[in-house]
Coordinates of C-alpha atoms and ligand atoms in Angstrom, one line a residue:
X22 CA 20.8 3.4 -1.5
X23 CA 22.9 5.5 -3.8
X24 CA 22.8 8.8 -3.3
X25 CA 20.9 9.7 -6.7
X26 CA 18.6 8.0 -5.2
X27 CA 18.6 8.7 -1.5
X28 CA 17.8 12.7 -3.0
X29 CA 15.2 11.0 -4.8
X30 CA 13.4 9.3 -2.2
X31 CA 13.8 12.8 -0.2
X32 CA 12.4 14.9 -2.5
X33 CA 9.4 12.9 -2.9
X34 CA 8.9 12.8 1.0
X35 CA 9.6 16.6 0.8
X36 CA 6.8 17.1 -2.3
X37 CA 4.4 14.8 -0.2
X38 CA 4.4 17.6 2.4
X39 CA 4.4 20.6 0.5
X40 CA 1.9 19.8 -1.9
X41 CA -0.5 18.1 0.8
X42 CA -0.7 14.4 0.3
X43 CA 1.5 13.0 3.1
X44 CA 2.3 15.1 6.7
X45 CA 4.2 13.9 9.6
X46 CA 1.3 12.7 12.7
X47 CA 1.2 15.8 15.7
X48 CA 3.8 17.4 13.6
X49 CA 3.3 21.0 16.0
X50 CA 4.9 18.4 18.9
X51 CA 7.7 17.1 17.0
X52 CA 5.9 14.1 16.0
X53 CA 4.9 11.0 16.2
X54 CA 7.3 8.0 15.2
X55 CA 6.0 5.5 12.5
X56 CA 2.4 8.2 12.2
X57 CA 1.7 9.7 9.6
X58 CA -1.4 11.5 8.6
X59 CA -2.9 11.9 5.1
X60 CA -3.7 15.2 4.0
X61 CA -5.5 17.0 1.3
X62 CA -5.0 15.4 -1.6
X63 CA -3.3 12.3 -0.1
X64 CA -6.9 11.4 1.3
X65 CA -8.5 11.8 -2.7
X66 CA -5.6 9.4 -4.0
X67 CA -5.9 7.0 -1.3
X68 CA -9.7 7.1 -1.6
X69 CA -9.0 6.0 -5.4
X70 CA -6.5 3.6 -4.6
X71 CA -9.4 1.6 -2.3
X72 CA -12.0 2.3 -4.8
X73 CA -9.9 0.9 -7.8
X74 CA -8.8 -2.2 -5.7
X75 CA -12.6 -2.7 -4.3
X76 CA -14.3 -2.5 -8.4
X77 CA -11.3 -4.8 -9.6
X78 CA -11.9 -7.4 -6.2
X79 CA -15.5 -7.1 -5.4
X80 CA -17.5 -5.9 -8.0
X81 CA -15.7 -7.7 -10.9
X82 CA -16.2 -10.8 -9.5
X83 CA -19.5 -12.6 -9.0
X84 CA -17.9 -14.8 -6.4
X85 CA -16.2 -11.7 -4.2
X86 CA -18.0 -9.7 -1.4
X87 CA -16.9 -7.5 0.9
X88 CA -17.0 -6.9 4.3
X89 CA -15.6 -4.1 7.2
X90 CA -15.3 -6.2 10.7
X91 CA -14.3 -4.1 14.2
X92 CA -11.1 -3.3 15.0
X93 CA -11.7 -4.6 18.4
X94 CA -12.3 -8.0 18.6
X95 CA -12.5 -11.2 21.0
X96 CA -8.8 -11.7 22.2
X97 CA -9.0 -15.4 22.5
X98 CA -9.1 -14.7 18.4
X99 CA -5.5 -13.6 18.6
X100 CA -4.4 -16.9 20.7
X101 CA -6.2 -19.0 17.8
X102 CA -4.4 -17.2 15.4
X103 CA -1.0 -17.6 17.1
X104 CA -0.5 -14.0 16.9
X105 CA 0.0 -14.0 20.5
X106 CA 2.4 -16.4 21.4
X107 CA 4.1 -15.8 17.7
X108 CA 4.0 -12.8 16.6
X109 CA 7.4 -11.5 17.1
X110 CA 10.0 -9.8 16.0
X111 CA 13.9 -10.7 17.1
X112 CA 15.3 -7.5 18.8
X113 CA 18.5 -6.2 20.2
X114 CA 19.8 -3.2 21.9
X115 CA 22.9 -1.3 21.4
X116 CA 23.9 -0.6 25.3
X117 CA 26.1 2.7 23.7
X118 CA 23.5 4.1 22.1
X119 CA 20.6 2.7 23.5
X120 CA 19.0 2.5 19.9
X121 CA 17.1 -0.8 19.4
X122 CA 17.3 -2.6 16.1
X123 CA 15.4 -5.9 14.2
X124 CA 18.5 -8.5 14.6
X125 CA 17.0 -9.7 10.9
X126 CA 17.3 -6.9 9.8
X127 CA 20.9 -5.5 11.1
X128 CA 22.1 -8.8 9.0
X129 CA 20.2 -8.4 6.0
X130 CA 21.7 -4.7 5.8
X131 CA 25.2 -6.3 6.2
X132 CA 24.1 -9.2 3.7
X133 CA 23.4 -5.7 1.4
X134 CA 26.9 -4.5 2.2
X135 CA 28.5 -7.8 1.0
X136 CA 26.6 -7.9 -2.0
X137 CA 27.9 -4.0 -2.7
X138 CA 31.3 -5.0 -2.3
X139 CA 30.6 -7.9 -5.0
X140 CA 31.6 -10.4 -2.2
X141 CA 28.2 -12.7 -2.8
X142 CA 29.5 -16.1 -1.6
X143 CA 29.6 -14.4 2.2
X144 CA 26.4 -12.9 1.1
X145 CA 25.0 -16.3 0.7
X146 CA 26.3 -18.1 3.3
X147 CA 25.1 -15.1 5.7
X148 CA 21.6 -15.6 4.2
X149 CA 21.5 -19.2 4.8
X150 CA 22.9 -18.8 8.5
X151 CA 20.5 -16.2 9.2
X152 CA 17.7 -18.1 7.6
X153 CA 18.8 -21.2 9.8
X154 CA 18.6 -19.2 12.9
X155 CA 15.5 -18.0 12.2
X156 CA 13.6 -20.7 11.5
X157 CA 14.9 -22.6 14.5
X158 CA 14.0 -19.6 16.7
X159 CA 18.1 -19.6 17.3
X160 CA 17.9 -15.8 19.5
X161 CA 21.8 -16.9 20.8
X162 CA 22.7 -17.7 17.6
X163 CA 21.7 -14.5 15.8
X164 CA 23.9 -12.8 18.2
X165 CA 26.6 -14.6 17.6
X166 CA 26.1 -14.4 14.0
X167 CA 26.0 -10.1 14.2
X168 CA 29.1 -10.9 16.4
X169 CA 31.0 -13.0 13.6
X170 CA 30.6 -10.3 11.4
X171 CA 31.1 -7.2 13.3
X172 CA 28.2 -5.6 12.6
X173 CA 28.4 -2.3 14.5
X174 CA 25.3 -0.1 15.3
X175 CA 24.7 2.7 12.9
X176 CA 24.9 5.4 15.2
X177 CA 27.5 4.7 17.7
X178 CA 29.7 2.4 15.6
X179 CA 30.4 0.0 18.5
X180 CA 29.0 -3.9 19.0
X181 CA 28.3 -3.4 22.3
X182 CA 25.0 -5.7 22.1
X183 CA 22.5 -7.0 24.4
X184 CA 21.5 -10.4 24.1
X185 CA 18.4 -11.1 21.0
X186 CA 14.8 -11.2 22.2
X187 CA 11.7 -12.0 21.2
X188 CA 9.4 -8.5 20.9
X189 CA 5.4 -9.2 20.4
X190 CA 4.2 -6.5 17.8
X191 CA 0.9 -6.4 18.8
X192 CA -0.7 -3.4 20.6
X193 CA -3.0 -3.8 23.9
X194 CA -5.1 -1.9 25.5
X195 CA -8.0 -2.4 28.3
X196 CA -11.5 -2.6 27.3
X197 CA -14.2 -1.9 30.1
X198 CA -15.1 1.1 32.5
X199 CA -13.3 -0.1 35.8
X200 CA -9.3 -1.3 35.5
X201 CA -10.3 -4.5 37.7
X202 CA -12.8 -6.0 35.2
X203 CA -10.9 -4.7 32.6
X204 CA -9.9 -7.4 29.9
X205 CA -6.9 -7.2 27.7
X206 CA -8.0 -6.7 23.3
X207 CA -5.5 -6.1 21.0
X208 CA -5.4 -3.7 18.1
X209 CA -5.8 -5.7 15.6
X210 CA -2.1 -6.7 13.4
X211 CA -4.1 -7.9 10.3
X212 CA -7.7 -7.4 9.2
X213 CA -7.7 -11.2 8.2
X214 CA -8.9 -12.3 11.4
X215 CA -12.4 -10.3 11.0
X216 CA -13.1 -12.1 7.6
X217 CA -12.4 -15.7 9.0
X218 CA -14.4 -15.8 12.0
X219 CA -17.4 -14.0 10.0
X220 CA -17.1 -16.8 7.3
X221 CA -19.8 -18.6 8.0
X222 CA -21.9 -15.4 8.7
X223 CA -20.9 -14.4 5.3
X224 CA -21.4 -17.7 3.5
X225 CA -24.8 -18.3 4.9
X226 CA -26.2 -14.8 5.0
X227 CA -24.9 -14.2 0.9
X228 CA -25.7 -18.1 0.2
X229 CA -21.6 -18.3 -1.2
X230 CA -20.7 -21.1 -2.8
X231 CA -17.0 -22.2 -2.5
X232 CA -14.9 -20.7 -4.2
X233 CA -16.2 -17.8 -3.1
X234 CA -13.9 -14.7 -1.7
X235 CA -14.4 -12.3 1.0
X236 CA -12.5 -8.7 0.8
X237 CA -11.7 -6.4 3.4
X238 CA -10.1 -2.7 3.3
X239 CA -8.9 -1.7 7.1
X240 CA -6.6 -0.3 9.7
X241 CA -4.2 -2.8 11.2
X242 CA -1.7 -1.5 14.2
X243 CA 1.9 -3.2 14.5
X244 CA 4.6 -1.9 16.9
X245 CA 7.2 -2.3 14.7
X246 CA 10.6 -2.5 16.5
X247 CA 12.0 0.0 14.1
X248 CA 10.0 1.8 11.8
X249 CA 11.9 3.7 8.9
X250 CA 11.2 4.8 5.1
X251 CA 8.6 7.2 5.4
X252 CA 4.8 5.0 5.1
X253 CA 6.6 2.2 4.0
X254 CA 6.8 0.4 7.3
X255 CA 4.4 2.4 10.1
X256 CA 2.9 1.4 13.2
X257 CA -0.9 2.3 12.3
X258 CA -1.5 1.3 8.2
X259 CA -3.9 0.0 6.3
X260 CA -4.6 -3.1 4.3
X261 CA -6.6 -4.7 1.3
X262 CA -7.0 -8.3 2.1
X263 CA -8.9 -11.2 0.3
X264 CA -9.1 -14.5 2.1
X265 CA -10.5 -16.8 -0.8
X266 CA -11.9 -20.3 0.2
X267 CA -11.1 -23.1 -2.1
X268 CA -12.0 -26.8 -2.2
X269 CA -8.7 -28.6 0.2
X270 CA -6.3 -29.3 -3.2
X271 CA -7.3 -27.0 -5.3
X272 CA -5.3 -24.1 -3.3
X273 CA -2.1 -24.3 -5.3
X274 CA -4.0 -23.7 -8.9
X275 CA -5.8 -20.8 -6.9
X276 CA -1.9 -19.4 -5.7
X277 CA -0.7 -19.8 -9.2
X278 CA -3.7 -17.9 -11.1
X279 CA -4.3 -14.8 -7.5
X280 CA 0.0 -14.5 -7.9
X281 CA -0.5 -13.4 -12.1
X282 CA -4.2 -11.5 -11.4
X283 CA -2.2 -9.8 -8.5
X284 CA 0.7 -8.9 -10.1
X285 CA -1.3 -7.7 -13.6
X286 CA -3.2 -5.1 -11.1
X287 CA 0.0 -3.3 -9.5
X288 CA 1.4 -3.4 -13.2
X289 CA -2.0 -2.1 -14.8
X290 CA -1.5 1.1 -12.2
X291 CA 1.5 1.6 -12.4
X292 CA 3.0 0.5 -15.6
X293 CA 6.4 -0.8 -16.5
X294 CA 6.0 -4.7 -15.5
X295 CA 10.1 -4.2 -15.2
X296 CA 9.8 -2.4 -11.7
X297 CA 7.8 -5.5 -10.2
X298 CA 9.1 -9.3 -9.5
X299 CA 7.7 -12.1 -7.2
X300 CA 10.4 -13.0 -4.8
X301 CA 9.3 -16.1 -2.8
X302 CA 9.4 -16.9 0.8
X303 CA 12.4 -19.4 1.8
X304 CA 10.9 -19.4 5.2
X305 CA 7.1 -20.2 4.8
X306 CA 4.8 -19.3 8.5
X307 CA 3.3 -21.5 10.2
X308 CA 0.1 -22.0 8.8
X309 CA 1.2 -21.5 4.8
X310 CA 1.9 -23.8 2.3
X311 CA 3.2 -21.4 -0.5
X312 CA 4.0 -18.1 0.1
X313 CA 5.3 -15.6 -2.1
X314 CA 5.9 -11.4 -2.0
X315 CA 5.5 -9.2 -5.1
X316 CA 8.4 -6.6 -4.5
X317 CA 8.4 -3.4 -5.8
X318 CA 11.9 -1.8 -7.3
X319 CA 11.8 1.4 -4.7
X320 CA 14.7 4.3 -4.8
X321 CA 15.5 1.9 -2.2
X322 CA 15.8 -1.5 -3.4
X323 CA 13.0 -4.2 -4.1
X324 CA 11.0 -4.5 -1.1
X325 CA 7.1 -6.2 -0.6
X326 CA 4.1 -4.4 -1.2
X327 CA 1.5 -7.2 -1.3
X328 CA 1.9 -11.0 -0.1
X329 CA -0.1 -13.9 -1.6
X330 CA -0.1 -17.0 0.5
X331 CA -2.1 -20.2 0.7
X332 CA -3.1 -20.5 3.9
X333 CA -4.5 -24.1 4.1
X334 CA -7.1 -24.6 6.8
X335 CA -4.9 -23.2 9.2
X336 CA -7.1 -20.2 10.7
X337 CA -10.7 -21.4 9.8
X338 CA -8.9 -24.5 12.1
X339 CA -7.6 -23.1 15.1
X340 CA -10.8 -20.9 15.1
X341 CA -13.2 -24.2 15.4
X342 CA -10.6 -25.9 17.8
X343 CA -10.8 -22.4 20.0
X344 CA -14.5 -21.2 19.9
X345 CA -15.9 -24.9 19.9
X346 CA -18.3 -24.0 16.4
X347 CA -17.8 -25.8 13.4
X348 CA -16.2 -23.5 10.9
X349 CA -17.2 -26.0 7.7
X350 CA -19.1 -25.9 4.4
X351 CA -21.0 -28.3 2.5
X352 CA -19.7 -29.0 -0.9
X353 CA -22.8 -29.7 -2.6
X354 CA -20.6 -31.0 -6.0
X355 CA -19.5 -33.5 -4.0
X356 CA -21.6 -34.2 -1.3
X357 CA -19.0 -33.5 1.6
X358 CA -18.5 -31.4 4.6
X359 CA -15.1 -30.2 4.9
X360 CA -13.2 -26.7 6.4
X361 CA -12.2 -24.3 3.3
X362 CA -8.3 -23.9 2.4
X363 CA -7.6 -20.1 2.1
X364 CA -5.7 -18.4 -0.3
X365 CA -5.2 -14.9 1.1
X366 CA -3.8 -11.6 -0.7
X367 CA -2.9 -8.8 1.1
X368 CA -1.5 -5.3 -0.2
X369 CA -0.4 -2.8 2.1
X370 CA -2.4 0.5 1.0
X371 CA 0.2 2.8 2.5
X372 CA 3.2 1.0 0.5
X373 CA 0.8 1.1 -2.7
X374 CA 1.0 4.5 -2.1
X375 CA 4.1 4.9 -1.9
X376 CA 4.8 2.9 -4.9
X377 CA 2.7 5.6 -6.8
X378 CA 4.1 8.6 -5.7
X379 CA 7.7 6.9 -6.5
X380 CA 6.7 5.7 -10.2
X381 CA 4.9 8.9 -10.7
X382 CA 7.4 11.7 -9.2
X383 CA 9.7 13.5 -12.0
X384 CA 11.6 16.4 -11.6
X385 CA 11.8 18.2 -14.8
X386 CA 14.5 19.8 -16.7
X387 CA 12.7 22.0 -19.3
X388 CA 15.5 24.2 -20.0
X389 CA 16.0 25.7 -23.5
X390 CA 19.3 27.9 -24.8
X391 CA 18.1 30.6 -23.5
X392 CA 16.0 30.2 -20.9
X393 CA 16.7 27.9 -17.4
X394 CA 13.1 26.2 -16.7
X395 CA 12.1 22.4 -14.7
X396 CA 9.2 21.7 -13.4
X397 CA 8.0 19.0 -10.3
X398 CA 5.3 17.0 -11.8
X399 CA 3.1 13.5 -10.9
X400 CA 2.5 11.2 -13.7
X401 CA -0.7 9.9 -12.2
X402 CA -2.9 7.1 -13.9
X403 CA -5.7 10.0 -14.7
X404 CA -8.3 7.4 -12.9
X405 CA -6.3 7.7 -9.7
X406 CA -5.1 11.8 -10.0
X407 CA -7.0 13.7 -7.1
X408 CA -7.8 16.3 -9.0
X409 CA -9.1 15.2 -12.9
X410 CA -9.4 19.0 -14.0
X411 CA -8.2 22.6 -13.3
X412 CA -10.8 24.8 -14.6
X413 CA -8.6 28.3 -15.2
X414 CA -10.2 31.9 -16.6
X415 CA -7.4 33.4 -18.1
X416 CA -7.9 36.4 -16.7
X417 CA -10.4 37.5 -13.6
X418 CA -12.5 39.9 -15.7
X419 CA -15.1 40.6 -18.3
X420 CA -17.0 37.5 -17.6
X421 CA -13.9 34.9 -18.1
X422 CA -14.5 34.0 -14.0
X423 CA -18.3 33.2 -14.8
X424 CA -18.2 31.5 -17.6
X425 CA -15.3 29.1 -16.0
X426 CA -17.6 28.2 -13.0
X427 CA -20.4 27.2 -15.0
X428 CA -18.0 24.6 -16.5
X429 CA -17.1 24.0 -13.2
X430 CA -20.5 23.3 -11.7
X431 CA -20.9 21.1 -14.7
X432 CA -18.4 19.1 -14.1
X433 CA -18.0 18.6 -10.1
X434 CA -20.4 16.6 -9.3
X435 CA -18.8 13.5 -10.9
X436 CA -15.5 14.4 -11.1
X437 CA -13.2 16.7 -8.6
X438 CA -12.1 19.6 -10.4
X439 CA -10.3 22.7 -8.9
X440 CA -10.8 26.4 -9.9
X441 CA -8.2 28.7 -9.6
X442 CA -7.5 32.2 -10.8
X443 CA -4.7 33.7 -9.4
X444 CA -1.4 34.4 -10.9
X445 CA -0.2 34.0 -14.3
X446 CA -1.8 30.9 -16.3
X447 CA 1.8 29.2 -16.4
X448 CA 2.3 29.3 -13.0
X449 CA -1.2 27.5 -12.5
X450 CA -0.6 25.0 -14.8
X451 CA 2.5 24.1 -13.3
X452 CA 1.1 23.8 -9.8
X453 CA -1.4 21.4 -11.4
X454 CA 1.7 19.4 -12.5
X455 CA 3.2 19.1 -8.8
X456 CA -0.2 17.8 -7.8
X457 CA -0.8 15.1 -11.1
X458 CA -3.8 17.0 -12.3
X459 CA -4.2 15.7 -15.8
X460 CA -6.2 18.2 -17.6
X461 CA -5.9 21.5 -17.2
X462 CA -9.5 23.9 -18.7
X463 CA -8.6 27.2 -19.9
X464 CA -11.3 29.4 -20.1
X465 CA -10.2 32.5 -22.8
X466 CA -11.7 35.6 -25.2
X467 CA -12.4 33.0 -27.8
X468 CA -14.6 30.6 -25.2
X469 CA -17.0 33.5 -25.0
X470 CA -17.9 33.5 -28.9
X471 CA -17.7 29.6 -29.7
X472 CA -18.3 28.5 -26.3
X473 CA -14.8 26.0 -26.9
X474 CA -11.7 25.8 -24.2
X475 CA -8.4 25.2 -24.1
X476 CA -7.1 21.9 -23.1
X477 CA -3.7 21.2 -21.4
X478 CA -2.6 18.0 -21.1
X479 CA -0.4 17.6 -17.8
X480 CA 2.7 14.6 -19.4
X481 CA 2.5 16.2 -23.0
X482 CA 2.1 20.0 -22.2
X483 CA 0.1 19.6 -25.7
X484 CA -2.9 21.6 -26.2
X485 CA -6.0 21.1 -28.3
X486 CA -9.5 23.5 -28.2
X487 CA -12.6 21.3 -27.2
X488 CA -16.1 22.4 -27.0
X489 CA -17.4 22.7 -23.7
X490 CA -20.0 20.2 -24.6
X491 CA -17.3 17.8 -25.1
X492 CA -15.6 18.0 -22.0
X493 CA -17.4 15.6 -19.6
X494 CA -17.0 12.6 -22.2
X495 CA -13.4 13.7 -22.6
X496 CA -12.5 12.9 -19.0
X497 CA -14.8 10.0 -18.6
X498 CA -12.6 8.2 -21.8
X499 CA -9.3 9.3 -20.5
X500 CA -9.8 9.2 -16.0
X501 CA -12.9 7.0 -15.8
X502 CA -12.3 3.3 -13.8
X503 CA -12.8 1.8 -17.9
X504 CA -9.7 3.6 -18.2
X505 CA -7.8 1.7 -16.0
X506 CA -9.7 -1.4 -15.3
X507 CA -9.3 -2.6 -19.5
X508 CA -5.3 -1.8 -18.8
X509 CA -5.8 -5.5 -16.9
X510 CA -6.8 -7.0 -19.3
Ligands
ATP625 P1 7.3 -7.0 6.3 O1 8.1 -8.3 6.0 O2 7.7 -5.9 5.4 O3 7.3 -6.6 7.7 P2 5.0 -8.6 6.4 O4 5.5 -9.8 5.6 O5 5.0 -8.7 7.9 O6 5.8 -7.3 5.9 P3 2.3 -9.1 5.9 O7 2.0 -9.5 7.2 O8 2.3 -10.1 4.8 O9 3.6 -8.2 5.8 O10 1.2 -7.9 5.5 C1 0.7 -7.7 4.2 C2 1.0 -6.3 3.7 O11 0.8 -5.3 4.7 C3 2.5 -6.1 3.3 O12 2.8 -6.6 2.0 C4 2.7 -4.6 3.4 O13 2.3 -4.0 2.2 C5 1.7 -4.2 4.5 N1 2.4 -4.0 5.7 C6 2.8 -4.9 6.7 N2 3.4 -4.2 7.7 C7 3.3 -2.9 7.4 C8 3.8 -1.7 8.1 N3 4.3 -1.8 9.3 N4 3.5 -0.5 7.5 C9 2.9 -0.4 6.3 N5 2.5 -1.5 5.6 C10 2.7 -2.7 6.2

């Protein structure tokens, strides 16, 4: 990362904090690794963020419903899925340090350095070894690959290495009163699970007829080896997953057209189609036929923030061969019974998140000949802002305070909206910059003869005079979901 942007990425961490959207878990004891907790306003943007992916999944399409399974579920479920024998991550330990590192990744990082240095045939070969290794489960060969190229560890700068193993990601815990008849459940790595073994639940109860999709918004736990980059990569996150059951060899048309629909959403938010690509997997899992990653360009590089794979029949499979129930559908088109193919998409609400903040975060230089001025402000989507409206008397007396809480009253129940009266009126309006607050509502002398307001807009720093009247149909055109949801088409 250069260092333009390695401040960059810092000061958004460090605005995150201050301003109340993103804090560090059990902070007052020095925290929690790979926890993070979601503060004030964090909560109101991630509330949008699900609510805009929900309208534009499940109640845009006739064929989509939604779901919210348990956390907790049967663990034979996680040896069906192969999560338990296979859900691992290649690990080694630097004996110096004692700091443990993803072998992958300790390679990729040096594949990065090669490419930095313009030296992209070693690059390439690197990736191909690495791949190799990988997909043939290679753990000695990894090592000696980190040995061939003297990757050192980051903090003590020796390559005094254990030997690779395999780490299961998945947490456990014991469910039951006494620990002898306690059995062994897992915190559940991906909320995918719950939606295929309540397919037929689903299907029957909401008489779907495939293709039909099922959504799901949840918490999924992964003990990542090493967790860094603020929420990008946590150990307790949430996802948005669709599993979307197709007719066996249609699945690739349904890949092609969920890849585009996908990648119009994140670009429809976020704007700029130039900071997205689709970077395909070399090294497809197990159970996938096609797989591909839409990759944001962070202050860090490209990295995934939603997968789209086709599936096949892989889980609704195993969970038939495992439970002993038929997990199939009758295709009344053709008259055949057969088990769905799944194409699944699955964002990563955290790293959505995080992909806002970056795209929206600007520090501002505002300064004139005179006068040194900046401000910190987030260009929010108005849809997904926290806060749609500042409603601001410009001063706290002869009536100014009243007369701005009536417009708030009006307004609040629809929309949030903060009041605030203290300090000068620039000062307020740029602390509704720091926290993306699109409109700012000044209430002045003039509001109490022709009952109109001042409006601020937050990018611009224009202002217009509305009537009060006018104000509620002025946010609904400019932060309602039409707002955004027409951007996608
Ligand atoms: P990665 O390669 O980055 O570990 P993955 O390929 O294992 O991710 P998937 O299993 O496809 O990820 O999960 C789907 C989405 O869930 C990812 O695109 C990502 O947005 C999110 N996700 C996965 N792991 C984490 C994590 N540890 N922290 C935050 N989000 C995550």
């Amino acid at each position: 990362m250069s260092k333009q942007n390695d401040d960059f990425f810092k000061n958004i961490i460090s605005h995150a904090k201050e301003y109340g959207f993103v804090f560090p878990s059990s902070e007052i004891y020095d925290g929690l690794s790979a926890v993070y907790d979601y503060g004030q306003l964090g909560v109101e943007l991630k509330n949008n963020l699900k609510q805009y992916w929900w309208k534009s999944m499940v109640q845009l399409h006739e064929n989509i419903v939604g779901i919210d399974s348990a956390i907790f579920m049967h663990p034979t479920i996680w040896k069906a899925s192969g999560h338990v024998d296979g859900f691992n991550d290649p690990m080694i330990d630097n004996k110096d340090s004692k700091k443990r590192y993803r072998a992958d990744q300790l390679i990729e990082d040096q594949i990065s350095r090669y490419e930095a240095d313009g030296k992209n045939e070693a690059a390439a070969q690197l990736q191909a070894d690495m791949d190799e290794a990988l997909n043939a489960d290679d753990l000695p060969r990894l090592k000696a690959i980190i040995e061939e190229h003297n990757i050192v560890c980051p903090q003590s700068g020796t390559k005094n290495w254990t030997d690779v193993r395999q780490f299961n990601l998945m947490f456990s815990t014991k469910m039951g009163a006494s620990a002898e008849d306690a059995d062994t459940v897992y915190l559940r790595p991906e909320t995918a699970q719950g939606i295929f073994v309540n397919f037929l639940n689903v299907q029957k109860s909401g008489r779907m007829k495939v293709p039909f999709g099922i959504a799901q918004i949840g918490k999924a736990f992964r003990n990542e080896v090493i967790a860094r980059q603020f929420i990008m990569r946590m150990r307790e996150f949430e996802q948005m997953e669709l599993q979307f059951f197709v007719r066996p060899g249609t699945e690739l048309e349904w890949y092609e057209k969920w890849k585009e629909t996908r990648l119009k959403w994140h670009v429809s938010l976020n704007g700029g189609a130039e900071k997205y690509r689709f970077h395909d997997h070399v090294k497809l899992a197990h159970y996938a036929n096609a797989a591909v990653d839409i990759e944001y360009d962070f202050p860090f590089g490209f990295k995934e923030v939603e997968g789209i794979h086709s599936r096949t029949d892989f889980d609704l499979a195993q969970h038939q061969k495992f439970s002993g129930k038929k997990l199939q559908y009758f295709d009344p088109e053709i008259n055949q019974n057969y088990v769905p193919y799944v194409v699944e998409t699955s964002v990563g609400l955290d790293r959505l998140f995080l992909t806002i903040l970056c795209n929206a975060f600007e520090e501002q230089d505002l300064s004139t000949e005179d006068k040194k001025d900046s401000r910190s402000v987030l260009h929010f989507h108005p849809a997904i802002a926290p806060v749609k409206a500042a409603v601001l008397p410009l001063t706290k007396k002869d009536g100014l305070p009243d007369k701005a809480r009536e417009i708030l009253n009006s307004l609040r129940i629809d929309y949030s909206i903060q009041y605030d009266e203290k300090d000068s009126i620039g000062k307020r309006y740029r602390r509704q910059d720091a926290i993306g607050t699109p409109f700012c509502i000044t209430v002045d002398y003039q509001t109490l003869e022709d009952d109109t307001v001042t409006i601020r807009h937050r990018d611009s720093m224009e202002q217009e005079r509305l009537p009060i009247p006018q104000l509620e149909q002025m946010i609904a055109e400019k932060a309602g979901w039409k707002s955004l949801l027409n951007n996608q088409v």
